[in-house]
XYZ file of C-alpha atoms in Angstrom:
731
model
C 1.429 -1.702 -10.975
C 0.163 -4.887 -9.349
C 2.119 -7.489 -7.415
C 1.202 -10.050 -10.093
C 2.699 -7.812 -12.778
C 5.926 -7.427 -10.813
C 6.237 -11.163 -10.285
C 6.013 -12.049 -13.985
C 7.593 -9.257 -16.047
C 11.194 -9.470 -14.770
C 11.933 -5.785 -15.479
C 15.473 -4.847 -16.344
C 17.545 -3.198 -13.618
C 17.446 0.618 -14.059
C 20.700 1.956 -15.447
C 20.991 5.055 -13.207
C 19.635 6.422 -9.952
C 17.384 8.847 -11.837
C 16.015 5.945 -13.896
C 14.685 4.462 -10.641
C 12.331 7.451 -10.373
C 10.836 6.983 -13.818
C 7.149 6.057 -13.799
C 6.479 7.334 -10.271
C 3.645 9.804 -9.752
C 4.445 13.157 -8.032
C 3.625 11.903 -4.521
C 5.492 8.618 -4.969
C 8.477 10.562 -6.301
C 8.336 12.809 -3.233
C 8.533 9.700 -1.045
C 11.408 8.252 -3.093
C 13.514 11.413 -2.848
C 12.864 12.162 0.845
C 15.957 10.371 2.138
C 16.829 12.455 5.191
C 15.152 12.848 8.551
C 11.892 11.213 9.659
C 9.349 10.529 6.903
C 5.713 9.496 7.351
C 3.847 8.118 4.343
C 0.060 7.925 4.716
C -0.834 5.491 1.956
C -4.354 4.431 1.041
C -5.206 0.997 -0.341
C -3.937 0.433 -3.875
C -1.879 3.621 -4.015
C 1.479 1.930 -4.675
C 3.050 2.246 -1.231
C 5.353 -0.752 -1.678
C 6.401 0.653 -5.040
C 7.124 4.029 -3.452
C 9.230 2.743 -0.546
C 11.185 0.160 -2.569
C 12.013 2.836 -5.158
C 12.970 5.129 -2.263
C 15.458 2.555 -0.935
C 16.753 1.745 -4.426
C 17.148 5.423 -5.313
C 19.109 6.046 -2.114
C 21.349 3.043 -2.795
C 21.910 3.847 -6.481
C 22.608 7.518 -5.676
C 25.227 6.498 -3.103
C 23.312 8.071 -0.208
C 22.436 4.755 1.470
C 24.710 1.758 1.906
C 22.656 -1.414 1.192
C 23.933 -3.245 4.287
C 22.971 -0.287 6.502
C 19.259 -0.395 5.580
C 16.721 -2.500 7.487
C 13.223 -2.623 6.009
C 10.675 -4.188 8.343
C 7.195 -5.486 7.608
C 4.751 -7.932 9.165
C 4.606 -11.078 7.025
C 7.166 -13.293 5.345
C 5.230 -12.878 2.095
C 5.468 -9.072 2.247
C 9.160 -9.235 3.168
C 9.790 -11.649 0.293
C 7.982 -9.400 -2.162
C 9.994 -6.412 -0.964
C 13.291 -8.299 -1.401
C 12.212 -9.342 -4.889
C 11.398 -5.787 -5.931
C 14.643 -4.424 -4.483
C 16.579 -7.067 -6.388
C 14.833 -6.036 -9.611
C 15.767 -2.411 -8.904
C 19.430 -3.217 -8.376
C 19.427 -2.791 -4.579
C 20.717 -6.184 -3.484
C 22.060 -6.418 0.033
C 19.231 -4.513 1.721
C 17.740 -6.444 4.623
C 13.937 -6.801 4.312
C 12.526 -8.848 7.194
C 9.649 -9.201 9.598
C 10.090 -7.812 13.114
C 10.390 -11.359 14.460
C 12.878 -12.474 11.802
C 15.131 -9.450 12.335
C 14.977 -9.808 16.117
C 15.635 -13.569 16.012
C 18.704 -13.062 13.827
C 20.126 -10.535 16.270
C 19.241 -12.635 19.303
C 20.932 -15.733 17.883
C 24.058 -13.747 17.052
C 24.384 -11.948 20.387
C 23.129 -14.668 22.770
C 26.577 -16.183 23.524
C 27.942 -12.712 24.301
C 24.903 -11.386 26.204
C 23.787 -14.515 28.085
C 26.195 -17.355 27.370
C 25.560 -20.936 26.370
C 23.062 -22.100 23.788
C 19.913 -20.138 23.059
C 16.699 -21.898 24.180
C 14.745 -23.776 21.539
C 12.029 -21.771 19.775
C 8.608 -23.488 19.863
C 6.524 -23.257 16.698
C 3.140 -23.619 18.411
C 2.446 -22.695 21.990
C -1.034 -24.192 22.350
C 0.203 -27.506 23.806
C 2.266 -25.613 26.381
C -0.828 -23.597 27.296
C -2.795 -26.857 27.670
C -0.101 -28.226 29.984
C -0.097 -24.978 31.971
C -3.890 -25.125 32.336
C -3.654 -28.746 33.515
C -1.061 -27.695 36.093
C -3.618 -25.149 37.315
C -6.243 -27.932 37.431
C -8.275 -26.276 34.687
C -9.842 -28.174 31.768
C -10.060 -26.073 28.605
C -11.725 -27.227 25.405
C -10.071 -26.482 22.064
C -11.851 -23.178 21.594
C -10.937 -21.992 25.081
C -7.329 -23.066 24.549
C -7.107 -20.906 21.435
C -8.688 -17.967 23.244
C -6.470 -18.217 26.320
C -3.410 -18.540 24.069
C -4.478 -15.342 22.296
C -4.777 -13.580 25.664
C -1.245 -14.641 26.599
C 0.065 -13.374 23.252
C -1.743 -10.058 23.708
C -0.309 -9.710 27.216
C 3.228 -10.231 25.991
C 3.102 -7.821 23.043
C 1.602 -5.171 25.329
C 4.343 -5.966 27.888
C 1.851 -7.056 30.546
C 3.095 -9.497 33.185
C 0.769 -12.184 34.659
C 0.175 -10.251 37.877
C -1.109 -7.247 35.899
C -3.239 -9.140 33.380
C -6.630 -8.599 35.027
C -6.118 -4.844 35.400
C -4.686 -4.415 31.892
C -7.442 -6.484 30.255
C -10.163 -4.526 32.027
C -8.538 -1.219 31.091
C -8.306 -2.287 27.441
C -11.954 -3.398 27.428
C -11.091 -6.982 26.528
C -13.709 -9.670 27.021
C -11.723 -12.485 28.566
C -12.721 -16.044 27.589
C -12.401 -17.215 31.212
C -12.232 -15.628 34.623
C -9.372 -13.138 34.464
C -7.759 -14.524 37.614
C -7.741 -17.979 36.022
C -6.117 -16.644 32.848
C -3.469 -14.841 34.888
C -2.814 -18.103 36.760
C -2.453 -20.064 33.479
C -0.224 -17.313 32.049
C 2.115 -17.524 35.051
C 2.195 -21.337 34.846
C 2.927 -21.101 31.126
C 5.962 -18.893 31.760
C 7.192 -21.322 34.439
C 6.826 -24.277 32.079
C 8.858 -22.537 29.389
C 11.681 -21.913 31.830
C 11.589 -25.529 33.045
C 11.696 -26.879 29.486
C 14.260 -24.326 28.233
C 12.083 -23.084 25.386
C 10.921 -19.660 24.216
C 8.003 -18.527 22.057
C 7.796 -15.935 19.270
C 6.852 -13.113 21.626
C 9.895 -13.961 23.758
C 12.080 -13.324 20.715
C 11.012 -9.674 20.757
C 11.026 -9.390 24.561
C 14.497 -10.892 24.895
C 15.916 -8.767 22.086
C 14.501 -5.669 23.774
C 16.025 -6.773 27.094
C 19.458 -7.365 25.546
C 19.478 -3.986 23.774
C 18.313 -2.203 26.931
C 20.793 -3.872 29.264
C 23.857 -4.133 27.038
C 24.752 -0.738 25.609
C 27.759 -2.209 23.809
C 25.492 -4.595 21.875
C 22.988 -1.817 21.166
C 25.808 0.327 19.788
C 26.966 -2.563 17.585
C 23.451 -3.008 16.130
C 23.112 0.750 15.541
C 26.464 0.875 13.787
C 25.237 -1.857 11.448
C 21.816 -0.341 10.665
C 21.689 3.388 9.946
C 18.374 3.664 8.148
C 14.994 2.075 8.906
C 11.806 1.621 6.897
C 8.659 0.220 8.541
C 5.737 -0.887 6.377
C 2.176 -1.365 7.713
C 3.062 0.917 10.620
C -0.579 1.045 11.740
C -0.178 -2.572 12.930
C 2.810 -1.987 15.235
C 2.368 -3.243 18.809
C 3.835 -1.483 21.859
C 6.549 -4.159 22.046
C 7.510 -3.743 18.384
C 7.551 0.031 18.807
C 9.905 -0.333 21.766
C 12.222 -2.546 19.712
C 12.202 -0.002 16.870
C 13.111 2.786 19.309
C 16.063 0.747 20.595
C 17.244 0.090 17.042
C 17.071 3.814 16.283
C 18.677 5.159 19.434
C 18.861 8.961 19.248
C 18.731 9.039 15.418
C 15.749 9.948 13.252
C 16.584 8.206 9.965
C 13.205 6.506 9.850
C 10.497 6.147 7.204
C 7.117 4.722 8.261
C 4.250 3.792 5.955
C 0.683 3.042 6.942
C -3.046 3.676 6.774
C -5.084 3.966 9.965
C -8.178 2.850 8.019
C -6.560 -0.554 7.526
C -5.973 -1.245 11.225
C -7.493 -4.716 11.621
C -5.259 -6.403 14.206
C -6.131 -4.532 17.398
C -7.016 -7.851 19.058
C -3.331 -8.808 18.848
C -2.160 -5.580 20.493
C -1.626 -3.569 17.299
C -2.530 0.107 17.466
C -2.570 2.947 14.914
C -1.608 5.433 17.646
C 2.095 5.224 16.751
C 1.244 6.212 13.162
C -1.229 8.926 14.142
C 1.150 10.366 16.759
C 4.209 10.292 14.478
C 4.222 14.052 13.816
C 3.838 14.779 17.511
C 6.946 12.676 18.219
C 8.785 14.023 15.160
C 7.632 17.641 14.591
C 9.996 18.113 11.627
C 8.850 14.976 9.838
C 8.102 15.005 6.117
C 4.512 13.778 5.626
C 3.333 12.539 2.234
C -0.181 11.318 1.415
C -0.738 8.734 -1.323
C -4.382 8.784 -2.476
C -4.165 7.906 -6.178
C -5.661 4.411 -6.336
C -4.155 2.427 -9.222
C -5.746 -0.854 -8.186
C -9.510 -0.437 -8.262
C -12.118 0.988 -10.611
C -14.053 4.151 -9.634
C -17.040 1.956 -8.743
C -15.060 -0.083 -6.219
C -13.304 3.000 -4.850
C -16.664 4.777 -4.446
C -17.983 1.964 -2.265
C -14.748 1.898 -0.228
C -14.902 5.650 0.364
C -18.564 5.325 1.305
C -17.757 2.781 4.007
C -15.263 5.142 5.635
C -17.600 8.144 5.342
C -19.870 6.439 7.873
C -17.001 5.519 10.214
C -16.301 7.009 13.651
C -13.294 7.226 15.936
C -9.755 8.516 15.721
C -8.758 6.397 12.723
C -11.821 7.657 10.825
C -10.786 11.255 11.484
C -7.581 10.569 9.519
C -9.153 8.623 6.663
C -7.818 9.077 3.157
C -10.263 9.829 0.322
C -9.077 7.624 -2.525
C -9.197 8.779 -6.157
C -9.320 5.986 -8.726
C -6.849 6.275 -11.612
C -8.522 3.537 -13.641
C -11.277 3.564 -16.220
C -14.865 2.723 -15.230
C -15.886 -0.850 -14.503
C -18.991 -2.770 -13.459
C -20.970 -1.698 -10.418
C -20.671 -3.829 -7.272
C -23.253 -6.622 -7.226
C -25.277 -7.430 -4.106
C -26.931 -10.864 -3.778
C -29.214 -12.329 -1.114
C -29.763 -16.065 -0.608
C -31.997 -18.196 1.563
C -29.149 -20.092 3.219
C -25.362 -20.448 3.298
C -25.137 -23.486 0.982
C -27.217 -21.618 -1.607
C -24.919 -18.608 -1.209
C -21.864 -20.826 -1.797
C -23.463 -22.420 -4.860
C -24.315 -18.962 -6.208
C -20.728 -17.754 -5.779
C -19.333 -20.939 -7.385
C -21.707 -20.577 -10.324
C -20.649 -16.966 -10.951
C -16.976 -17.910 -10.612
C -17.431 -20.688 -13.158
C -18.970 -18.128 -15.536
C -16.047 -15.728 -15.039
C -13.481 -18.450 -15.726
C -15.404 -19.563 -18.820
C -15.365 -15.922 -19.959
C -11.573 -15.820 -19.733
C -10.839 -14.527 -16.211
C -7.901 -16.574 -14.782
C -8.837 -18.548 -11.676
C -5.802 -17.040 -9.916
C -7.392 -13.589 -10.333
C -10.528 -14.525 -8.362
C -10.931 -14.680 -4.573
C -13.643 -15.656 -2.109
C -13.171 -13.820 1.183
C -14.998 -14.617 4.422
C -14.938 -13.432 8.021
C -14.005 -16.702 9.749
C -12.070 -19.765 8.610
C -15.004 -21.985 9.597
C -16.870 -20.676 6.535
C -14.275 -22.146 4.180
C -15.549 -25.727 3.942
C -18.869 -24.782 2.357
C -17.094 -22.875 -0.405
C -14.493 -25.597 -0.927
C -17.275 -28.081 -1.621
C -19.225 -25.673 -3.833
C -16.168 -24.922 -5.971
C -15.273 -28.610 -6.214
C -18.845 -29.348 -7.358
C -18.505 -26.663 -10.044
C -15.159 -28.050 -11.212
C -13.276 -24.929 -10.137
C -9.676 -25.264 -8.839
C -8.946 -23.413 -5.604
C -6.177 -22.774 -3.108
C -6.424 -21.971 0.574
C -4.557 -18.858 1.651
C -2.176 -19.481 4.522
C -1.269 -22.983 3.362
C 2.323 -24.199 3.007
C 4.668 -21.682 1.368
C 5.199 -22.309 -2.341
C 8.918 -23.104 -2.300
C 8.477 -25.372 0.740
C 6.013 -27.678 -1.049
C 7.476 -31.181 -1.629
C 6.602 -31.205 -5.336
C 8.295 -27.810 -5.849
C 11.437 -28.957 -4.042
C 11.547 -32.141 -6.175
C 10.978 -30.119 -9.344
C 13.862 -27.833 -8.374
C 16.174 -30.829 -7.948
C 15.130 -32.192 -11.360
C 15.619 -28.836 -13.092
C 18.977 -28.327 -11.415
C 20.120 -31.753 -12.527
C 18.984 -31.145 -16.110
C 20.759 -27.787 -16.176
C 23.967 -29.361 -14.860
C 24.042 -32.140 -17.475
C 22.943 -29.800 -20.288
C 23.120 -31.413 -23.717
C 23.990 -34.800 -22.197
C 20.440 -35.207 -20.891
C 18.514 -37.403 -23.341
C 15.260 -35.909 -22.083
C 16.229 -32.575 -23.609
C 17.434 -33.834 -26.994
C 16.035 -31.676 -29.809
C 14.406 -29.320 -27.250
C 15.727 -25.825 -27.875
C 13.676 -23.126 -26.129
C 13.591 -22.727 -22.355
C 9.817 -23.229 -21.794
C 9.925 -26.522 -23.731
C 12.916 -27.661 -21.688
C 11.094 -26.895 -18.430
C 7.958 -28.696 -19.641
C 10.049 -31.711 -20.661
C 11.744 -31.932 -17.260
C 8.550 -31.376 -15.259
C 6.654 -33.959 -17.292
C 8.778 -36.480 -15.461
C 7.530 -35.007 -12.165
C 3.828 -35.321 -13.000
C 3.080 -32.203 -15.039
C 0.756 -32.685 -18.024
C -0.544 -30.222 -20.601
C -4.091 -30.658 -19.285
C -5.018 -30.518 -15.594
C -6.259 -33.642 -13.778
C -9.981 -34.060 -13.180
C -11.429 -32.921 -9.867
C -9.592 -31.379 -6.943
C -7.586 -32.547 -3.955
C -3.879 -33.287 -3.528
C -3.295 -34.434 -7.142
C -4.731 -31.197 -8.512
C -2.745 -29.106 -6.004
C 0.535 -30.760 -7.078
C -0.290 -30.140 -10.729
C -1.071 -26.473 -9.991
C 2.354 -26.049 -8.350
C 4.172 -27.510 -11.357
C 2.000 -25.496 -13.752
C 3.060 -22.339 -11.917
C 6.706 -23.197 -12.665
C 5.869 -23.789 -16.333
C 4.115 -20.414 -16.550
C 7.051 -18.755 -14.821
C 9.417 -20.237 -17.418
C 7.313 -18.713 -20.212
C 7.403 -15.263 -18.570
C 11.124 -15.522 -17.821
C 11.931 -16.538 -21.403
C 9.794 -13.733 -22.863
C 11.516 -11.136 -20.674
C 15.029 -12.514 -21.223
C 15.374 -14.042 -24.698
C 18.196 -16.527 -24.907
C 18.025 -17.433 -21.199
C 19.248 -20.949 -20.444
C 17.886 -23.591 -18.122
C 20.732 -22.713 -15.754
C 19.572 -19.078 -15.754
C 16.064 -20.208 -14.887
C 17.316 -22.390 -12.030
C 19.302 -19.429 -10.687
C 16.113 -17.319 -10.847
C 14.214 -19.991 -8.894
C 16.975 -20.086 -6.253
C 16.814 -16.310 -5.828
C 13.027 -16.393 -5.623
C 13.128 -19.201 -3.066
C 15.526 -17.196 -0.921
C 13.197 -14.203 -1.135
C 10.009 -16.326 -0.875
C 8.948 -14.557 -4.076
C 6.474 -17.185 -5.292
C 4.967 -17.348 -8.783
C 1.217 -17.190 -9.289
C -0.614 -20.478 -8.658
C -3.675 -21.079 -10.822
C -6.727 -21.505 -8.624
C -9.411 -19.408 -6.951
C -8.144 -18.115 -3.604
C -10.171 -18.898 -0.489
C -9.111 -16.709 2.438
C -10.302 -14.909 5.522
C -10.531 -11.138 5.359
C -7.554 -10.901 7.705
C -5.421 -13.214 5.540
C -6.317 -11.199 2.417
C -4.598 -8.061 3.712
C -1.991 -6.865 1.209
C -3.348 -8.945 -1.688
C -5.510 -8.105 -4.709
C -7.519 -9.836 -7.432
C -9.520 -8.897 -10.534
C -12.720 -10.307 -9.034
C -13.533 -10.556 -5.323
C -16.515 -12.289 -3.719
C -17.193 -11.004 -0.195
C -19.466 -13.630 1.314
C -21.411 -13.834 4.565
C -21.788 -10.039 4.798
C -24.593 -10.306 7.355
C -25.195 -9.090 10.879
C -23.554 -11.458 13.340
C -20.736 -12.172 10.899
C -19.733 -8.684 9.657
C -19.692 -7.216 12.246
C -18.995 -10.443 14.116
C -21.336 -11.239 17.002
C -18.761 -10.662 19.728
C -17.888 -7.152 18.488
C -19.841 -5.040 20.977
C -17.912 -1.881 21.815
C -17.759 1.089 19.458
C -14.048 0.412 18.870
C -14.702 -3.240 18.008
C -17.529 -2.341 15.621
C -15.325 0.201 13.850
C -12.575 -2.381 13.439
C -15.118 -4.688 11.778
C -15.995 -1.856 9.394
C -12.313 -1.416 8.568
C -12.068 -5.163 7.952
C -14.851 -4.925 5.370
C -13.072 -1.896 3.867
C -9.937 -4.009 3.469
C -12.022 -6.681 1.743
C -13.619 -4.202 -0.669
C -10.274 -2.662 -1.611
C -8.850 -6.074 -2.607
C -10.929 -5.948 -5.823
C -9.571 -4.440 -9.013
C -12.637 -4.658 -11.258
C -15.457 -6.934 -10.119
C -16.897 -6.961 -6.629
C -19.701 -9.238 -5.408
C -21.157 -8.923 -1.904
C -23.593 -11.538 -0.624
C -25.361 -12.765 2.486
C -27.743 -15.546 3.499
C -30.986 -15.203 5.450
C -30.390 -18.446 7.378
C -27.491 -20.777 8.081
C -28.925 -24.086 6.878
C -31.587 -25.058 4.308
C -35.033 -24.845 5.845
C -33.733 -22.728 8.712
C -35.445 -19.652 10.032
C -34.721 -16.574 7.913
C -33.716 -14.333 10.810
C -30.588 -12.662 9.421
C -30.237 -9.274 7.803
C -27.503 -7.734 5.654
C -24.652 -6.010 7.466
C -25.417 -2.561 8.832
C -22.256 -1.373 7.074
C -24.093 -1.619 3.741
C -26.949 0.669 4.861
C -27.075 3.671 2.564
C -24.551 2.098 0.195
C -26.500 -0.666 -1.501
C -29.534 0.258 -3.610
C -32.848 0.669 -1.852
C -31.410 1.330 1.605
C -31.127 4.503 3.636
C -28.036 5.727 5.417
C -27.784 5.154 9.159
C -29.531 7.958 11.040
C -27.269 10.935 11.542
C -24.891 9.974 8.756
C -24.863 11.025 5.128
C -25.788 8.608 2.367
C -23.133 8.155 -0.266
C -25.094 5.932 -2.684
C -22.596 3.489 -4.071
C -24.744 2.305 -6.950
C -24.628 -1.302 -8.037
C -27.310 -3.889 -8.524
C -29.021 -6.086 -5.951
C -30.344 -9.469 -6.892
C -31.888 -12.452 -5.236
C -30.034 -15.723 -5.546
C -31.662 -18.557 -7.456
C -32.607 -20.150 -4.165
C -33.518 -16.901 -2.428
C -36.880 -16.058 -0.945
C -39.168 -13.653 -2.717
C -40.746 -11.072 -0.386
C -38.694 -9.607 2.407
C -39.366 -11.048 5.856
C -38.656 -9.621 9.305
C -35.115 -10.449 10.358
C -33.317 -10.217 13.663
C -29.880 -8.671 13.860
C -28.244 -11.679 15.524
C -27.359 -14.771 13.549
C -28.517 -18.218 14.581
C -26.145 -19.832 17.054
C -25.257 -23.467 16.316
C -25.375 -25.536 19.498
C -24.375 -29.093 20.251
C -27.475 -31.319 20.281
C -25.914 -33.393 23.085
C -24.454 -30.911 25.596
C -25.775 -27.580 24.308
C -22.349 -25.897 23.923
C -22.012 -23.237 21.213
C -20.297 -24.681 18.160
C -17.714 -22.752 16.129
C -15.726 -25.490 14.378
C -17.028 -26.191 10.850
C -16.771 -29.957 11.286
C -18.649 -29.889 14.581
C -21.318 -27.641 13.096
C -21.800 -30.201 10.334
C -22.347 -32.946 12.919
C -24.361 -30.580 15.170
C -22.446 -31.900 18.154
C -19.066 -31.521 19.838
C -16.295 -33.793 18.638
C -15.988 -35.261 22.151
C -19.722 -35.754 22.768
C -21.066 -39.318 22.375
C -22.292 -40.259 18.909
C -25.419 -42.282 18.163
C -24.196 -43.044 14.658
C -25.355 -46.220 12.928
C -21.936 -47.729 12.141
C -23.339 -50.168 9.580
C -25.163 -47.389 7.765
C -22.013 -45.267 7.765
C -19.976 -48.070 6.156
C -22.674 -48.698 3.518
C -22.660 -44.962 2.696
C -18.867 -44.986 2.364
C -18.976 -47.973 0.002
C -21.648 -46.257 -2.103
C -19.605 -43.024 -2.136
C -16.499 -44.842 -3.392
C -18.472 -46.187 -6.359
C -19.865 -42.719 -7.158
C -16.426 -41.100 -6.902
C -14.822 -43.679 -9.198
C -17.664 -43.288 -11.686
C -17.251 -39.476 -11.810
C -13.433 -39.512 -11.669
C -13.403 -37.273 -8.578
C -12.012 -37.652 -5.041
C -14.411 -39.179 -2.496
C -14.965 -35.893 -0.661
C -16.394 -34.283 -3.816
C -19.383 -36.615 -3.450
C -19.801 -36.165 0.314
C -17.212 -35.553 3.031
C -16.752 -38.034 5.872
C -18.385 -35.527 8.216
C -21.482 -35.325 6.048
C -21.752 -39.123 5.895
C -21.379 -39.274 9.690
C -24.114 -36.660 10.076
C -26.389 -38.677 7.759
C -25.652 -41.890 9.675
C -26.513 -40.120 12.930
C -29.679 -38.388 11.689
C -30.933 -41.324 9.545
C -33.254 -39.078 7.486
C -36.457 -40.603 6.112
C -37.393 -38.046 3.450
C -35.792 -35.346 1.241
C -36.711 -32.592 3.701
C -34.852 -34.338 6.519
C -31.850 -35.020 4.298
C -31.694 -31.401 3.094
C -31.418 -30.161 6.687
C -28.010 -31.810 7.045
C -25.175 -29.332 6.385
C -23.258 -30.449 3.311
C -26.340 -31.743 1.484
C -27.081 -28.868 -0.844
C -29.741 -28.640 -3.529
C -27.550 -29.987 -6.308
C -26.349 -32.946 -4.257
C -29.848 -33.622 -2.997
C -31.082 -33.815 -6.572
C -28.168 -35.969 -7.733
C -27.666 -38.321 -4.793
C -30.736 -37.897 -2.579
C -32.702 -40.907 -3.803
C -29.723 -43.238 -3.362
C -28.873 -41.941 0.116
C -32.469 -42.209 1.341
C -32.727 -45.720 -0.079
C -29.539 -46.744 1.763
C -30.896 -45.182 4.977
C -34.075 -47.226 4.494
C -32.039 -50.417 4.287
C -32.336 -50.947 0.541
C -29.418 -52.268 -1.474
C -27.953 -50.114 -4.261
C -26.792 -52.051 -7.301
C -23.655 -51.286 -9.276
C -25.780 -49.543 -11.868
C -27.420 -47.361 -9.246
C -30.623 -49.369 -9.176
C -32.278 -50.364 -5.902
C -33.117 -53.954 -4.992
């Protein structure tokens, strides 16, 4: 059963402990009833692992074997913890703590700080990058934004692997890490960063774990108090545990073995943060009497998708590959995966947007479609393509649903209406719950039809529409429910961060998509240099890139589209080739030498803008470099300008303002936000390049074929100094 199904059906609480086990398959039932001693669940993608472990906890609670307050379930994201709390609530297991490692540790640290240290606990900083910048400045080092991010990541890795500044160079070399700067410099910045934190009385998120570990190690009385509170532990996504998190788990456990871990080594995709599957793979060695259960029945994906996923792992190497799980689809057949090749990235984005528009027109909800890419810098191209096609979208990793201002305001309005009941004139003659919710939210900006275009107005409407849809589902599951009941449901969901489904195509990186699923998934940019990413050079790094693609494939329930572009920009050199991971899996290709072909089937097509005959292609993708200083560009906005943000601009200011005025007229005429015509970055790039013909204009990122055809003549006329009349004519 999918997460979307759980979030909308509001199942009734099972009447007995045995009723909790109903609907579980034999392996899931084995997990649910294994309540004593260490348990290791090896769970493949889509096999219902969250279902199995939540039913396990609920069964133990309902059978009287586990006390709810004595159970601590730990996972890695607030979303996953919120979903787990929501499911446990639906199963009648309220009171169980389901938290992230950091959340659980922070709660304990805040509680025990006065006793263990005394005084007030230092302030927790949300973002450490400014502190790292200050530390670098103290070391007389100037780091650009990219280097700051990379050095910050190195500091985070050092802390979760419990590496002190003096040992950084040795530890990084031993781990095979490619440091972004000289290792001695990074160690120096790391030490300065720690000094700055002490001087400013602040701590970071890694310190939360380190300090909790220190308190539990040094104060046996506090450790005993924590262990008396929590008797039973469940750890989800155990393949992503870092050495520091493992140490904290060991201190929580003490000499007990009441532990259940769940994971899949083939979904290890966070090694760069210090995560390692070794704790999962070595579990039986540490716990020889452990119960081990394998979940391989895939309820999520069709046999066609599962076949491709299995094929990817068949070609894998390394320790994780030796423990791969061969999934068996439990669903009926579906369409074969589709492979598409395009001449350039804008054409690839247009092709994906066109197919998505067709799916939505055919009845597939936008919320059941996702576009997944390797790096966040790829997002902008797809945002523009979807906006051009009139497709609503949401960016994964944005503000949490219940923290959005419009959702908070809607909650206040609904709560007020529920409190006043029949005395609210707005609700006169409105009987059923969905109509009441629609009536209240109409005062907050909700309408029966969505606003035109995209942007902030559309995003607010989507949030309110999600509440309206939730009211329909809630009323259908609980006939006779009142507005007060619905408000109580929203409060419980907000506490659990159990958000309703928001209508809109999801745009997300492959890493951010972990743990999610959709009916249709578009995996874009599946080319050498992107998947695997250029900087993945060692065998271990290449295999992690393969696992990342595996995670992307297994997000799809029914439809799977994989695509790549031969060049980055229109008119660019076609020197890219499809990812090596697809060799032997897509039609017309042979397996990598020395490995068996598993023929995944599926169709390959050329995009509408794709080249005809195949051309020789190099394995490395084109590197975008600043046209002023020559530095490699990674930021999407800088790549659009083809220069660093800080490098001097030769932009024609007058031309830029004339383009902005023209854009405002076009946007008003089409009823869309300005950026749907051209973004500010694209206008800046045009004002810097001052193109003289369509070929020159088409070489500017952001000016795709459709926009060139629609706006090209006007833009070129403005660049040539001609005036554009209100009717679009040129003087």
